[in-house]
Coordinates of C-alpha atoms and ligand atoms in Angstrom, one line a residue:
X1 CA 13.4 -27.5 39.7
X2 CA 12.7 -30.2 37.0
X3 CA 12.1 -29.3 33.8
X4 CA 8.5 -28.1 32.7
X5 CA 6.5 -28.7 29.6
X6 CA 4.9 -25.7 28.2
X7 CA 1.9 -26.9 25.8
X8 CA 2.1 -25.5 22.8
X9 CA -1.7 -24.3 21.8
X10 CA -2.1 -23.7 18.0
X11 CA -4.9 -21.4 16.8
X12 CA -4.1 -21.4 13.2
X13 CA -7.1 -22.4 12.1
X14 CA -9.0 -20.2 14.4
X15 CA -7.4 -17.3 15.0
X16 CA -5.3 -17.4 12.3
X17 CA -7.9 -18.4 9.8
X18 CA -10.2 -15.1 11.2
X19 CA -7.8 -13.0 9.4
X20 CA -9.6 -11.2 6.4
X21 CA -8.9 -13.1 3.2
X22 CA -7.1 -15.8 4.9
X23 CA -10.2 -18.3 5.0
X24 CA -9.2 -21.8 4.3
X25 CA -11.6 -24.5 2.4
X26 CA -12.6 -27.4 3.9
X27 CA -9.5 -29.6 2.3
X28 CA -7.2 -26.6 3.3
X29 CA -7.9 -26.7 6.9
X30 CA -7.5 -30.7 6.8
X31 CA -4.0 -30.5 5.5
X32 CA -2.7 -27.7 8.0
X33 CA -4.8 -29.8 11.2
X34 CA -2.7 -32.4 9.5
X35 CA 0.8 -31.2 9.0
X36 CA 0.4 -29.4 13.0
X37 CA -0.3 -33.2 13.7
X38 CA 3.2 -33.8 12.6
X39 CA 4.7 -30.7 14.2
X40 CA 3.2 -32.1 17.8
X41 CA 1.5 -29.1 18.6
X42 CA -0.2 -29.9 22.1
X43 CA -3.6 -28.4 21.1
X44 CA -5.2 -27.9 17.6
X45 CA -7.9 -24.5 18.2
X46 CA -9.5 -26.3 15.3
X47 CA -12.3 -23.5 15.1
X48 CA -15.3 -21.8 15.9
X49 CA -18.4 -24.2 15.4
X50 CA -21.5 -22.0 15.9
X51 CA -20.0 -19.8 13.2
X52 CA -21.1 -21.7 9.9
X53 CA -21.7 -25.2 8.6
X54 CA -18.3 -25.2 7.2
X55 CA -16.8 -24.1 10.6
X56 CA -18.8 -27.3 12.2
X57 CA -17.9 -30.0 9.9
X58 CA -14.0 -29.0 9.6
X59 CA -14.0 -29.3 13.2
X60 CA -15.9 -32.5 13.6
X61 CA -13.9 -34.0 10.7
X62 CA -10.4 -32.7 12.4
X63 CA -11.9 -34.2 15.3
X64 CA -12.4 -37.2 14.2
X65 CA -9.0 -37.9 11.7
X66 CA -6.2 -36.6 13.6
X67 CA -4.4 -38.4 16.3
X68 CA -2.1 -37.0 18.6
X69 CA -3.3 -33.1 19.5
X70 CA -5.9 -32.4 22.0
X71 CA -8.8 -30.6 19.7
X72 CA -10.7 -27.6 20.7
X73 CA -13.5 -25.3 19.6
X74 CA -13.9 -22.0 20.7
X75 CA -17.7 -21.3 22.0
X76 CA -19.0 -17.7 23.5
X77 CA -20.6 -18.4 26.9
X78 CA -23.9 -18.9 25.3
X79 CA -25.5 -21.8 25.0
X80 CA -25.7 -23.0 21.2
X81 CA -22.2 -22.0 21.3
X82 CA -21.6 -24.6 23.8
X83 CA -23.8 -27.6 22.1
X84 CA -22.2 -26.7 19.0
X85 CA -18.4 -26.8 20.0
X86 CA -19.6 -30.0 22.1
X87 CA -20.9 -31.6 19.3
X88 CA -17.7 -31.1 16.9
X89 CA -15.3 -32.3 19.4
X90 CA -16.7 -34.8 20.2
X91 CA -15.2 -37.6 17.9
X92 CA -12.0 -37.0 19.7
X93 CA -13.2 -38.2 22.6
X94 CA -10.6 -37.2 25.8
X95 CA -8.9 -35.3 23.6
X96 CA -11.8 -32.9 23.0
X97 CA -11.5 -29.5 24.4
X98 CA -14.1 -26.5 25.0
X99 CA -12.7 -23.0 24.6
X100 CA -15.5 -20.7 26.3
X101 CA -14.8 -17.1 26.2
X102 CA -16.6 -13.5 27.7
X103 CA -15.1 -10.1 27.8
X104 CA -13.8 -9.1 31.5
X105 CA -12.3 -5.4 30.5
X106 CA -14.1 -2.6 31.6
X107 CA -14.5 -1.2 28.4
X108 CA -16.0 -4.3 26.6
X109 CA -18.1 -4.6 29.8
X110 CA -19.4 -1.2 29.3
X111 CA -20.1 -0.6 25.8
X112 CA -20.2 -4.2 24.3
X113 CA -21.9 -6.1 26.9
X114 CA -23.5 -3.8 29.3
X115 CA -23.0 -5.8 32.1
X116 CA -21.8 -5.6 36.0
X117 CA -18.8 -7.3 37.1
X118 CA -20.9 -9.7 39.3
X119 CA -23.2 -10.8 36.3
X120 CA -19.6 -11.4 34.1
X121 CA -19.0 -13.6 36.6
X122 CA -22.2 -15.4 36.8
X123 CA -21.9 -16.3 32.6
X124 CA -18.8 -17.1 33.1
X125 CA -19.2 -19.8 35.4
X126 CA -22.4 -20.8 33.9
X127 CA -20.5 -21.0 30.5
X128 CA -17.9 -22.9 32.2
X129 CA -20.5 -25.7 33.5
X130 CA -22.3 -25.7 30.3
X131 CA -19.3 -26.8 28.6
X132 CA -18.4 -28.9 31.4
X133 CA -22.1 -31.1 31.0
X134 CA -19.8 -32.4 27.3
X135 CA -16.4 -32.7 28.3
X136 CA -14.2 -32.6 31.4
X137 CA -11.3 -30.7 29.5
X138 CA -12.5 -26.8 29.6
X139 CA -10.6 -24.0 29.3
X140 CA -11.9 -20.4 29.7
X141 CA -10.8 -16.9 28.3
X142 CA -11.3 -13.3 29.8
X143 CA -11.5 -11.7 27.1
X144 CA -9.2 -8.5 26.7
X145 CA -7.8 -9.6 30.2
X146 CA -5.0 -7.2 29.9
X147 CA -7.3 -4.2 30.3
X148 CA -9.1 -6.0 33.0
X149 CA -9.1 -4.4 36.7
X150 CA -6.3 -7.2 37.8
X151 CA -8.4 -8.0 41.5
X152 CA -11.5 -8.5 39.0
X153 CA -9.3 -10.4 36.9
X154 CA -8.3 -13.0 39.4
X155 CA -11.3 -13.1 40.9
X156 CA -13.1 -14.4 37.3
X157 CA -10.0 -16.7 37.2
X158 CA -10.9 -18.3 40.2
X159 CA -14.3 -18.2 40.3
X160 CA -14.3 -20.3 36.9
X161 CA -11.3 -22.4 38.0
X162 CA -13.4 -23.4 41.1
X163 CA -16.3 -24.0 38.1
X164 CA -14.0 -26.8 36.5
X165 CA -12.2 -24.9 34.3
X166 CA -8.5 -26.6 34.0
X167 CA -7.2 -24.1 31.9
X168 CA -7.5 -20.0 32.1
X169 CA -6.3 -18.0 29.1
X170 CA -4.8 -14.6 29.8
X171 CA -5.4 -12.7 26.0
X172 CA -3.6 -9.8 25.4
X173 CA -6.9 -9.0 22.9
X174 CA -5.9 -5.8 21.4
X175 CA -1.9 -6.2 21.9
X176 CA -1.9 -3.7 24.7
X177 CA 0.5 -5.2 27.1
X178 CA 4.5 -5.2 27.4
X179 CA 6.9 -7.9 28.6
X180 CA 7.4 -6.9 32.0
X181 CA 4.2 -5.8 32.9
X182 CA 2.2 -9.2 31.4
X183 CA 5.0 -11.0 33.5
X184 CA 3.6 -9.2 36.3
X185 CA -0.1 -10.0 35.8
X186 CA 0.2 -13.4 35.3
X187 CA 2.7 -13.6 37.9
X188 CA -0.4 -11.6 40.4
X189 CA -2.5 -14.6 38.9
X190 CA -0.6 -18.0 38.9
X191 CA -0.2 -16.6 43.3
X192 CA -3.9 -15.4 44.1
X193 CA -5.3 -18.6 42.6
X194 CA -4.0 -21.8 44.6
X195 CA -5.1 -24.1 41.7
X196 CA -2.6 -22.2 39.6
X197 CA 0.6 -23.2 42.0
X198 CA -0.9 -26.8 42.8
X199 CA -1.2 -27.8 38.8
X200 CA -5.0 -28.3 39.0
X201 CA -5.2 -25.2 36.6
X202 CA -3.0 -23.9 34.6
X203 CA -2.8 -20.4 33.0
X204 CA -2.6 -19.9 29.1
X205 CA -1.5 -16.8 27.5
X206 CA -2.9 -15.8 24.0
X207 CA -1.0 -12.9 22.8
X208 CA -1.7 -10.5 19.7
X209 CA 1.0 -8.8 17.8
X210 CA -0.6 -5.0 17.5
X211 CA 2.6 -3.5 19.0
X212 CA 5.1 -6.7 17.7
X213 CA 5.3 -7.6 21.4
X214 CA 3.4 -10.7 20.9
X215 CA 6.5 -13.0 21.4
X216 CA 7.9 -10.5 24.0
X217 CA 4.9 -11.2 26.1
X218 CA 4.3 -14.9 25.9
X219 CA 8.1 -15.1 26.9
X220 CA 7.7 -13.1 30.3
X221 CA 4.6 -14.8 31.0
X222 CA 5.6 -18.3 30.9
X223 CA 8.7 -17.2 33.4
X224 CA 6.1 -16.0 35.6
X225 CA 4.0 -19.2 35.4
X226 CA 2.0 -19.4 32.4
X227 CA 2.2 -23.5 30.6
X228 CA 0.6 -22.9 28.1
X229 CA 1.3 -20.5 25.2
X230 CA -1.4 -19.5 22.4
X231 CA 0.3 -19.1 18.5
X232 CA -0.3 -19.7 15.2
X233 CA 2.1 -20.6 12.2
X234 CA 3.8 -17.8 10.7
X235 CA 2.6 -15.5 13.5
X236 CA -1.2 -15.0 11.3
X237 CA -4.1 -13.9 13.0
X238 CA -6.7 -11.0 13.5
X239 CA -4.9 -6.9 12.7
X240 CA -0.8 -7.8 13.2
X241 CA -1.4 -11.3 14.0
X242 CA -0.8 -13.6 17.1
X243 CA 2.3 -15.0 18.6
X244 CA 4.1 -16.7 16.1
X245 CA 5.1 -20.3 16.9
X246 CA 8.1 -20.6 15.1
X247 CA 9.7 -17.7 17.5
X248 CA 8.2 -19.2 20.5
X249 CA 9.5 -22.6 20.4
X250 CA 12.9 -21.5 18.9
X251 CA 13.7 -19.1 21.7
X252 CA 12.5 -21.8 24.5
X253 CA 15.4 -23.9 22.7
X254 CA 18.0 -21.8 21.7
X255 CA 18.3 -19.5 25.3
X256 CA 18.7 -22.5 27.5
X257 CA 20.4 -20.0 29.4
X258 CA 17.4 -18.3 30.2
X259 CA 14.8 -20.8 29.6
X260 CA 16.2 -23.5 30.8
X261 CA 13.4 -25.0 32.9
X262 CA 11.1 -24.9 30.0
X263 CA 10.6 -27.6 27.0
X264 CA 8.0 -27.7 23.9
X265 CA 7.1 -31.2 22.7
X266 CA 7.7 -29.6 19.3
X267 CA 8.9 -31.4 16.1
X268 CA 11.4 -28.6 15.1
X269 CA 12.5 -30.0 11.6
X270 CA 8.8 -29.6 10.6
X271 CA 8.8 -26.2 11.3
X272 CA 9.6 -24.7 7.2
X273 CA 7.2 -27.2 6.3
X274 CA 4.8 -26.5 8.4
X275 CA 5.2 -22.8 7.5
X276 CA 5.3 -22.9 3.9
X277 CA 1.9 -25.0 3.6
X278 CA 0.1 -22.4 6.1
X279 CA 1.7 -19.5 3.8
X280 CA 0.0 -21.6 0.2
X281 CA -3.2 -22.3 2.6
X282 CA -4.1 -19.0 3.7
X283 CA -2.5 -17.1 0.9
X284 CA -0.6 -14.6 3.4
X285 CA 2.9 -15.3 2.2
X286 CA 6.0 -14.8 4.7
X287 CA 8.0 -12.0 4.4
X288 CA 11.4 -12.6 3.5
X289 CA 13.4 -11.2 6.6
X290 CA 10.4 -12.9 9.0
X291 CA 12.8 -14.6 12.1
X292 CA 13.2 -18.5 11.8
X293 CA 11.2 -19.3 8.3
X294 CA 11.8 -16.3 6.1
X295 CA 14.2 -16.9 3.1
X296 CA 16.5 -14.1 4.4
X297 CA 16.5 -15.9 8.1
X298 CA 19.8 -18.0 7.6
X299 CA 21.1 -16.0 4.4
X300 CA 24.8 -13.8 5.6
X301 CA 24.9 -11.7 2.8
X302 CA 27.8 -9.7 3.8
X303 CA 31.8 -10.4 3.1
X304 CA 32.5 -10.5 7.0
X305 CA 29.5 -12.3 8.1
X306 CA 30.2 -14.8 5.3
X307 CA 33.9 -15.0 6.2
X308 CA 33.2 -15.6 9.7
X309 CA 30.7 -18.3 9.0
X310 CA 33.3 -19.6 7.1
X311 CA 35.7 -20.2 9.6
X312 CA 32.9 -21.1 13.1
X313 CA 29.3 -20.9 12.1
X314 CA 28.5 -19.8 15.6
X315 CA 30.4 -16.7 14.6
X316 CA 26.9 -15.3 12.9
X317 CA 24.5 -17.9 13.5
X318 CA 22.8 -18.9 16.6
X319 CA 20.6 -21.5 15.3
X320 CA 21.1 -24.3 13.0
X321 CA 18.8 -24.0 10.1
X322 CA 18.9 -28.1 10.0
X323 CA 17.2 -28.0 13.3
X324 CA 14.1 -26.4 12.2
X325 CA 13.8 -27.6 8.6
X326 CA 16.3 -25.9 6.4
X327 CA 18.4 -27.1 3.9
X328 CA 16.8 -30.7 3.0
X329 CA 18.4 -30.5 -0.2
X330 CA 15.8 -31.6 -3.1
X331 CA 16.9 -33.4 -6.1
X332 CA 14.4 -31.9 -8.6
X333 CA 12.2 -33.8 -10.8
X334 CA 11.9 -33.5 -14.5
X335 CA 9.3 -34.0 -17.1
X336 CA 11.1 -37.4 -17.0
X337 CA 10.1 -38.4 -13.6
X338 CA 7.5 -41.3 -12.9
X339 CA 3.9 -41.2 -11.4
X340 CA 6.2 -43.5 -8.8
X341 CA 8.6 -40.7 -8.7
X342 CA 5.8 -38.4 -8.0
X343 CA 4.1 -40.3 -5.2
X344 CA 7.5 -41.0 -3.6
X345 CA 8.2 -37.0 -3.8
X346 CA 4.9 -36.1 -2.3
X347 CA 4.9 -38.7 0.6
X348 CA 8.5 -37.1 1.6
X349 CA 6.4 -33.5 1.9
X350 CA 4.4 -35.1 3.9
X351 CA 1.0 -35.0 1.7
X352 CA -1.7 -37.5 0.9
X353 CA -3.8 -37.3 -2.1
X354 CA -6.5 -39.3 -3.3
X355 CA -6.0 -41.3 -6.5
X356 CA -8.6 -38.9 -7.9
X357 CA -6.0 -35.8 -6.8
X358 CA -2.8 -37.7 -7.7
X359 CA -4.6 -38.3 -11.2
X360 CA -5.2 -34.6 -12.0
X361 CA -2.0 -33.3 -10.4
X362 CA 0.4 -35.6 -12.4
X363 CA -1.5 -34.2 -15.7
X364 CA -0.3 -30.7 -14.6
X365 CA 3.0 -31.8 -13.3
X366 CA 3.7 -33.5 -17.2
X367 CA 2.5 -30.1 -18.6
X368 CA 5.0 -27.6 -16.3
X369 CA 7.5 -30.4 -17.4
X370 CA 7.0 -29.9 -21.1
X371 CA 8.1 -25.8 -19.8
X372 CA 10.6 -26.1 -17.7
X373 CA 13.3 -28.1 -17.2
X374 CA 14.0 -29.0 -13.0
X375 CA 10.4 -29.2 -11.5
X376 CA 11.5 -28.4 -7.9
X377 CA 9.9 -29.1 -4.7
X378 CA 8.3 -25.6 -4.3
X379 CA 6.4 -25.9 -7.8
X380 CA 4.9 -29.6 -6.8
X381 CA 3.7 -27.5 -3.7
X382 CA 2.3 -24.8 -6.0
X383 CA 0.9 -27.3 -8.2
X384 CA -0.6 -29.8 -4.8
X385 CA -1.7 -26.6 -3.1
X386 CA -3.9 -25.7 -6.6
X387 CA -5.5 -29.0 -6.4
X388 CA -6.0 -29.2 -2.7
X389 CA -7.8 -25.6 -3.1
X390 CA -9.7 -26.1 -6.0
X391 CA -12.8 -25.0 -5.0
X392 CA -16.5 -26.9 -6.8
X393 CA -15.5 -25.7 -10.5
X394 CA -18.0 -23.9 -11.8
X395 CA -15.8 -22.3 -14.8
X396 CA -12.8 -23.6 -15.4
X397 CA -9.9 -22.6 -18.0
X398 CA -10.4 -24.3 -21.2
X399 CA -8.0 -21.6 -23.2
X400 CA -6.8 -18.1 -23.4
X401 CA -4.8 -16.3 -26.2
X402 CA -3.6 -12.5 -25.1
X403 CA -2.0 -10.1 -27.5
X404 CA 0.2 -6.9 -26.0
X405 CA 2.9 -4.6 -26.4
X406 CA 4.0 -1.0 -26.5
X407 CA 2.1 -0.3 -29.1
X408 CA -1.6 -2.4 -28.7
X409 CA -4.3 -2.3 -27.0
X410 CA -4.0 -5.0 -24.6
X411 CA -6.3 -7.8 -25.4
X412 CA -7.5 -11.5 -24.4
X413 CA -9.8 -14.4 -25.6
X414 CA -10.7 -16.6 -23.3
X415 CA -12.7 -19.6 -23.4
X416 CA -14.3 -21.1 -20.4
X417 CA -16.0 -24.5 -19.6
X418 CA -19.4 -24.6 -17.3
X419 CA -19.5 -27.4 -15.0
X420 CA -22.4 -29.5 -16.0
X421 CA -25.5 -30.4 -14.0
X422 CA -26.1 -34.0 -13.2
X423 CA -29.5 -34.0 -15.5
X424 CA -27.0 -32.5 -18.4
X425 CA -24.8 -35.6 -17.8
X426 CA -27.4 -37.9 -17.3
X427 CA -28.6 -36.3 -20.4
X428 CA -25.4 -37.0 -22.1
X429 CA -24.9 -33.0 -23.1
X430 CA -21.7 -32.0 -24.0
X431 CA -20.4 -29.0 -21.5
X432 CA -21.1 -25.7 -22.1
X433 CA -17.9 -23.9 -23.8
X434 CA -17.9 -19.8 -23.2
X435 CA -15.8 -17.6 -25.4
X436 CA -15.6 -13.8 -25.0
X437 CA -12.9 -11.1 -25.5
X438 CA -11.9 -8.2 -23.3
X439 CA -9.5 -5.4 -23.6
X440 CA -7.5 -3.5 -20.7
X441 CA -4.6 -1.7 -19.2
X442 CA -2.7 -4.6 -19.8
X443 CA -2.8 -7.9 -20.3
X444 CA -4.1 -8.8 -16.9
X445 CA -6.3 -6.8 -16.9
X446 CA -7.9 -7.7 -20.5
X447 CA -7.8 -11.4 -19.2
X448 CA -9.6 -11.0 -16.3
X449 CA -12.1 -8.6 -18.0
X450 CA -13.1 -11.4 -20.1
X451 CA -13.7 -13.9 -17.8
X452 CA -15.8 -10.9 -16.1
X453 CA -17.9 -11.3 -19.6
X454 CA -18.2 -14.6 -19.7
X455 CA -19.3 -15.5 -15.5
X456 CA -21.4 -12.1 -15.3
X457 CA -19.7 -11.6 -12.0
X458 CA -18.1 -8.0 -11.9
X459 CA -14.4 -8.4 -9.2
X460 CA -12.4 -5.1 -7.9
X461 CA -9.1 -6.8 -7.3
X462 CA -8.2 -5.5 -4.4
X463 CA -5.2 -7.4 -3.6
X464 CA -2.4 -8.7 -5.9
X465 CA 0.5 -10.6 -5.2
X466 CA 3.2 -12.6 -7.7
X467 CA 6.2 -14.5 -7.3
X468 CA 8.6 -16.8 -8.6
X469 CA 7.7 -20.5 -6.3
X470 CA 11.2 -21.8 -7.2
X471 CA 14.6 -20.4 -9.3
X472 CA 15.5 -20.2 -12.7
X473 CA 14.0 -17.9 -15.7
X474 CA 11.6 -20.6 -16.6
X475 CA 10.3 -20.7 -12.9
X476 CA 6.6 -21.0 -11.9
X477 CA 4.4 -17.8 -11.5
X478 CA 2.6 -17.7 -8.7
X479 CA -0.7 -15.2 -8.3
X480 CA -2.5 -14.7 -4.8
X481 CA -5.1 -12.4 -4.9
X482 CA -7.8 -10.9 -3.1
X483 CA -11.7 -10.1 -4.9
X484 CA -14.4 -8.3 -3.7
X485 CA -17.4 -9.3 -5.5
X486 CA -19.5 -6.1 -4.5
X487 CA -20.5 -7.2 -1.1
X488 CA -17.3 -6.1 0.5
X489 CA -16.1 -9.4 1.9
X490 CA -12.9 -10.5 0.6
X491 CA -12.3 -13.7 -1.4
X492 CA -9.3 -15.2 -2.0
X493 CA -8.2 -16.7 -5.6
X494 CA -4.6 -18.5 -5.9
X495 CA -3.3 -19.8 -9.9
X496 CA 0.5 -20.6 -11.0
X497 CA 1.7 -21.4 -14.2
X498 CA 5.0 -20.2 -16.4
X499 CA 3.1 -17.5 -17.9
X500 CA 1.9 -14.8 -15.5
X501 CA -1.3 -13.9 -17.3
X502 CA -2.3 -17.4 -17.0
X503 CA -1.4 -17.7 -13.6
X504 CA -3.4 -14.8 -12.8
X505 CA -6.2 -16.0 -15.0
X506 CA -6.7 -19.2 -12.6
X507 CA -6.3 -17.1 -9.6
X508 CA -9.0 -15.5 -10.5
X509 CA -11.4 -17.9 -11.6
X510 CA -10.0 -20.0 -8.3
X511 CA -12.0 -16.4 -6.6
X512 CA -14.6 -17.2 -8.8
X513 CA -15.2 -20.4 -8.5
X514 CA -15.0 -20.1 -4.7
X515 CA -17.3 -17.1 -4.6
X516 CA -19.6 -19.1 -6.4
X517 CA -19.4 -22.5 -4.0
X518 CA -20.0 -20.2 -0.9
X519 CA -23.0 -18.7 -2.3
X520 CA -24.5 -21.8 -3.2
Ligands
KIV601 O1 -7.8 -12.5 21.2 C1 -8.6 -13.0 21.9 O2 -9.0 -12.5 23.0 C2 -9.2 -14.3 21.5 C3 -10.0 -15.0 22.5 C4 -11.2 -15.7 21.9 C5 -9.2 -16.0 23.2 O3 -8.9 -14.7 20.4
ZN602 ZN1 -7.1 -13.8 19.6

């Protein structure tokens, strides 16, 4: 048998993005769509179009800028679903996809839908033409297939596969299903529908994570006839998340023994990269022991494993950490470095900015210079990522003095400038400058209780994450958090600097400041 490509589809920006808190601005989305570009994912899920405006135009725009991956939209089997997901594919032409979906399970049949199998079917297929009437490239999901009857199940599959559908995506919806018996599904599948054996359709799998089996069950599936495979970067997604790339692709390559009429048109050495800038994108950081891109993955910590290393590497390590983009060893910059230094840097990590971006970033780069001495590649991402996510500033950080200890009360003075209007700068007014005080349970606290003073907008934190970005004492701070501004939905803010308080400051007016953009 000659070797088979399995596409690799990426929902990262769909699926992934869906996950609370983990919403991506406009500019966000275009540097992951751009950075999977590299990676040579096969399909970019680039969103949900009917959703919002913002889901639309990131779409479109993705679209219409990136080369390479086929892009799709996801659309319910409804019609302004349809037009909508039509519509923002569209710029890229063949390479536009439609992604229709319906529930098939019993369950969602009963109590979300309250429909008969026969009139599932009938949407289905209707949803499947509709999407057909704007491109030829359709591809449609049962929804919670894995708790479908499987006779109803292939009879949906075929009935939409005889509609035009080219691709049919098994989802394991609720992470339900275990290797062997997803293997056997789709294996009951890819035989009771003769467009599955012929290569007229092919069957997708789209697994979630609920019971960690996510990989598990994309593995058995494609050795029982799935080609395509449904993940995002860093495994993200709804609950536990969705198949995670990284693992998918890496076991395809490194168990040739067992895999070994399978290949993914994947760019492995773009793999860390690709994973850290979905981690500073989406704010869900990695955990360290996480297989393939977690710090811990390639570290041998103990005297034996190190020993044996030592003398064969394949003693403890059965990937090489080159291979999927480990260990480009970064000579860092210093407060000495060049604007041509800086450009040359950021090209090599693969991101564009404007001159605009470039200007403002090189300001903050010569400031974390003046405080520390190596500025390493992991701060310029820090410092990129705050530029890139900047959202319309509203407020932003003119100063802040704190005073604490053991024995005061915490306090902070912060002073905050309100973006003008264009009558005030037509006007020729000067900004507005805000200074108020707060006090707290520490210093965080009092800091972010006077910014609450000074934007009349009352946050609950209710997420709070900090880290160092890169080594050394005088290392960056990093501050991801999640705000709820009262109506429960969750915003994230992100801020570094080499003092935590102000780090946390700018996280929060970065929640602020987006709050305030998505309102208007
Ligand atoms: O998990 C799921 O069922 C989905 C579908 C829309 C494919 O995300
Ligand atoms: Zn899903």
């Amino acid at each position: 048998m000659s070797t088979q490509k399995i596409k690799i589809f990426d929902t990262t920006l769909r699926d992934g993005e869906q996950c609370p808190g983990a919403s991506m601005t406009f500019r966000e989305k275009m540097e992951v769509a751009r950075q999977l570009a590299r990676l040579n994912v096969d399909v970019i899920e680039a969103g949900f179009p009917v959703i919002s405006d913002g889901d639309f135009e990131s779409v479109q725009a993705i679209a219409k800028e990136i080369h390479g991956p086929q892009i799709a939209g996801l659309a319910r089997c409804v019609e302004k679903d349809i037009t909508a997901a039509g519509e923002a594919v569209k710029p890229a032409g063949e390479r536009g996809r439609i992604h229709v979906f319906l529930a098939t399970s019993k369950i969602h049949r009963e109590f979300k839908l309250g429909k008969a199998q026969e009139e599932i079917i009938r949407l289905a297929v209707k949803g499947v033409q509709q999407a057909k009437t704007f491109v030829n490239d359709v591809e449609f999901s049962p929804e919670d297939a894995s708790r479908t009857e499987p006779d109803f199940l292939a009879q949906v599959c075929q009935a939409v596969v005889d509609a035009g559908a080219l691709t049919v995506n098994i989802p394991d919806t609720v992470g339900w299903s275990t290797p062997d018996e997803f293997g056997d599904l789709i294996q009951k599948l890819y035989e009771s529908v003769p467009q599955f054996r012929t290569g007229e359709a092919v069957i997708s799998v789209h697994c979630h994570n609920d019971l960690g089996l996510a990989v598990a069950n994309s593995l058995a599936a494609v050795r029982a006839g799935a080609r395509q495979v449904e993940c995002t970067v860093n495994g993200i997604g709804e609950r536990a998340g969705n198949a995670a790339l990284e693992e998918l692709v890496m076991a395809l390559k490194t168990r040739p023994d067992i895999y070994k009429d399978f290949t993914t048109q994947i760019n492995t050495r773009e793999i860390v990269k690709s994973s850290k800038l979905v981690a500073r994108m989406s704010g869900l950081m990695v955990q360290r022991n996480k297989a393939i891109v977690g710090e811990n993955a390639f570290a041998h910590a103990s005297g034996i494993h190190q020993d044996g290393m030592l003398k064969n590497r394949n003693t403890y390590e059965i990937m090489d950490p080159v291979d999927v983009g480990w260990g480009d060893t970064e000579l860092p910059l210093t407060k000495h470095s060049g604007r041509a230094a800086l450009v040359e840097r950021l090209t090599r990590l693969g991101l564009t900015l404007s001159q605009a971006d470039s200007d403002a970033l090189f300001v903050r780069f010569k400031e974390i210079g003046d405080k520390k001495k190596f500025v390493y590649d992991d701060d310029l991402l820090a410092l990129v990522e705050g530029q890139i996510s900047k959202a319309p500033e509203t407020w932003s950080l003119e100063y802040l003095s704190v005073s604490s200890g053991t024995q005061t009360v915490p306090t902070a003075t912060v002073k905050l400038i309100h973006a003008q209007t264009e009558e005030q700068q037509e006007a020729g007014e000067d900004p507005q400058i805000v200074q108020d005080a707060g006090t707290g349970d520490g210093p965080v606290d009092a800091a972010l209780k006077a910014i609450d003073r000074i934007t009349q907008l009352r946050g609950r934190l209710m997420d709070y994450n900090i880290r160092s970005v890169s080594r050394g004492k005088d290392a960056l701070g990093e501050v991801v958090m999640k705000v709820d501004f009262g109506d429960g939905q969750l915003v994230s803010g992100k801020g570094a600097s080499t003092d935590i308080v102000e780090a946390s400051a700018r996280a929060y007016l970065n929640a602020v400041n987006r709050r305030l953009s998505r309102k208007g």
